[in-house]
């Protein structure tokens, strides 16, 4: 159906007369009010009828902004930021004096008339998700520009001599506009590139800026050395750290809003010979609070994990290196069992995210609030479930085991290579084998593997040769894939990560083997005979299902 201006549409439907339209248009020129408002005020049309006509007039196509490429900043800025945010609207293209805008509500006549008046152009409306519009408003309007422009502005920042800079000078430097813009832009770019960490490192002749994306550090255009002290001070002010202390390490937190994403930033400083190194861990709530089904479990393992979480007592151990996603798995498990009927208490270092309905305690060793100290107190708080961020010493391990044997479900983590190694680690700490055998329910080992970029996914013609070198053969009918490399994945061929799991269920025969101090290899071989899927097998399954590459499956896991 052909689209009409509002006045023409009302005229065509016989709702108003030509004379009424001309009178309203004349009054609009004098009052600068919206046409719809004037028609309602004059009693020519009811609000309900006007809304129906607006809906018909502005019936808009729906688009996914994530699939729209090449939106130009100069076109976006035809609409002031305040107007874009107020009406949740984003200009997309301009052609033949027609400005195409994405709106959350295409029937908002006030917004459309405002845009028409500001831009002096004809407006074509398309509908888009509010979240997508807000994300791009943040990207295009945030007072930063791009990283290259921002870094160029930093060239004029005066270099500070370390010995002579006082706190007041540091504060002044940190509030300098180019410094503030650089810090804002760095966070924005890190979020856009899906970075989990930001590394800022001073060097003898410059500065290194790197983002950790899908587990791999990637260099980013760096700021000049002269601006570095101001950048560090700005970050310290944001995280409430002592800006005058540069000789000792410091830890802080920043909470920022990028578009519609709320980020918690864990910041750590480390004095080096060339200045303070800063590392920031970016924690997005929607990432860390994933549902159980989104984690990457094989169906049978997911069922076993859920059953273990539903038990009233015993221990669940999640193991893996730093950055392997253990916290995400723990939080998903806690969310799964979280209910008003049970008392869940966590001891963490640090608390990653506050979860409604769960009592979370952050340890503070400097004042004596250690894992063992908190754990002893928690046992007098009538807990049903206790989550311990990490078992680091014998005292914590012994209290955790005793709690699991006296009617509490205890969930914790260790840093070991696989499931079976956790038994040995706890034994080496000094926990008696018979207590371990009685307390353990399941042990879960995990790794993160990079996922193939879906935009440039193709058949891996070199996979067969790679497998031959590894001495491994797969089913001939299996087609393996890889990412060719494109703009979507920064040329890496990977985009995003998924967890792979090895789940060891502590059955009666395995309990007996633990008591008899069987070797890791003996327990591992028996568990595999029982059907345990190893980390390597789980990663290879992901490759066979086209989720990751066979190279990534092998490089991210070890055969023990």
Coordinates of C-alpha atoms in Angstrom, one line a residue, residues 194 213-215 449-453 489 492 494-498 547-548 552:
X194 CA 34.1 -8.8 22.8
X213 CA 39.6 -11.7 22.6
X214 CA 38.4 -15.3 22.7
X215 CA 41.3 -16.1 25.0
X449 CA 37.4 -23.6 23.1
X450 CA 37.0 -20.9 20.4
X451 CA 34.0 -21.2 18.1
X452 CA 34.3 -21.0 14.3
X453 CA 33.1 -17.7 12.9
X489 CA 36.2 -12.1 13.4
X492 CA 41.1 -15.0 13.2
X494 CA 37.0 -17.6 15.4
X495 CA 34.2 -15.7 17.1
X496 CA 33.1 -16.5 20.7
X497 CA 34.0 -19.4 22.9
X498 CA 32.1 -22.4 24.4
X547 CA 31.3 -25.8 16.4
X548 CA 35.1 -25.5 16.6
X552 CA 41.5 -25.8 18.5

